[in-house]
Amino acid sequence: MLAQGQARDQAQNQDRRKVIIDQDAAGPAGTDQQAILLLIQSTRTEVLGITVVTGDAWLTEEVAHTLRVLELIGRTDIPVVPGAEYPLVRTREDTSGGSSATAQ
């Protein structure tokens, strides 16, 4: 019976999609964090890591929220990698000032 259970678990693990989440991760408990949690808790995915970029909040704040959520759910084994702090198209001044200037 134990062997059957192990074989079933192994088969389920082979069917799981390996994903890297690339997300701005505003929080706490925002929709970005909820999307991350859904993927982590899904039996159909194996989250290999999370990359975080500036989005609805600044990079350091979003990384901190993501690390805290992983700590709360006991999944500190998932690496979190900070990405771009500033957009690649807009200038730093446009981003920092909250200007609605068009992309350059």
PDB file of N, CA, C and O in Angstrom, residues 30 54 60 89:
ATOM      1  N   GLY A  30      -2.491  41.734  -1.610  1.00  0.00           N
ATOM      2  CA  GLY A  30      -3.045  42.281  -2.842  1.00  0.00           C
ATOM      3  C   GLY A  30      -3.284  41.178  -3.859  1.00  0.00           C
ATOM      4  O   GLY A  30      -2.950  40.011  -3.641  1.00  0.00           O
ATOM      5  N   THR A  54       9.461  46.203 -10.105  1.00  0.00           N
ATOM      6  CA  THR A  54       8.646  47.336  -9.677  1.00  0.00           C
ATOM      7  C   THR A  54       7.371  47.362 -10.500  1.00  0.00           C
ATOM      8  O   THR A  54       7.401  47.191 -11.712  1.00  0.00           O
ATOM      9  N   THR A  60      11.848  47.121  -3.633  1.00  0.00           N
ATOM     10  CA  THR A  60      12.238  46.620  -2.309  1.00  0.00           C
ATOM     11  C   THR A  60      11.021  46.284  -1.456  1.00  0.00           C
ATOM     12  O   THR A  60      11.023  45.301  -0.729  1.00  0.00           O
ATOM     13  N   VAL A  89      11.720  51.585 -20.388  1.00  0.00           N
ATOM     14  CA  VAL A  89      11.350  52.556 -21.409  1.00  0.00           C
ATOM     15  C   VAL A  89      11.253  53.962 -20.834  1.00  0.00           C
ATOM     16  O   VAL A  89      11.795  54.904 -21.377  1.00  0.00           O
TER      17      VAL A  89
END
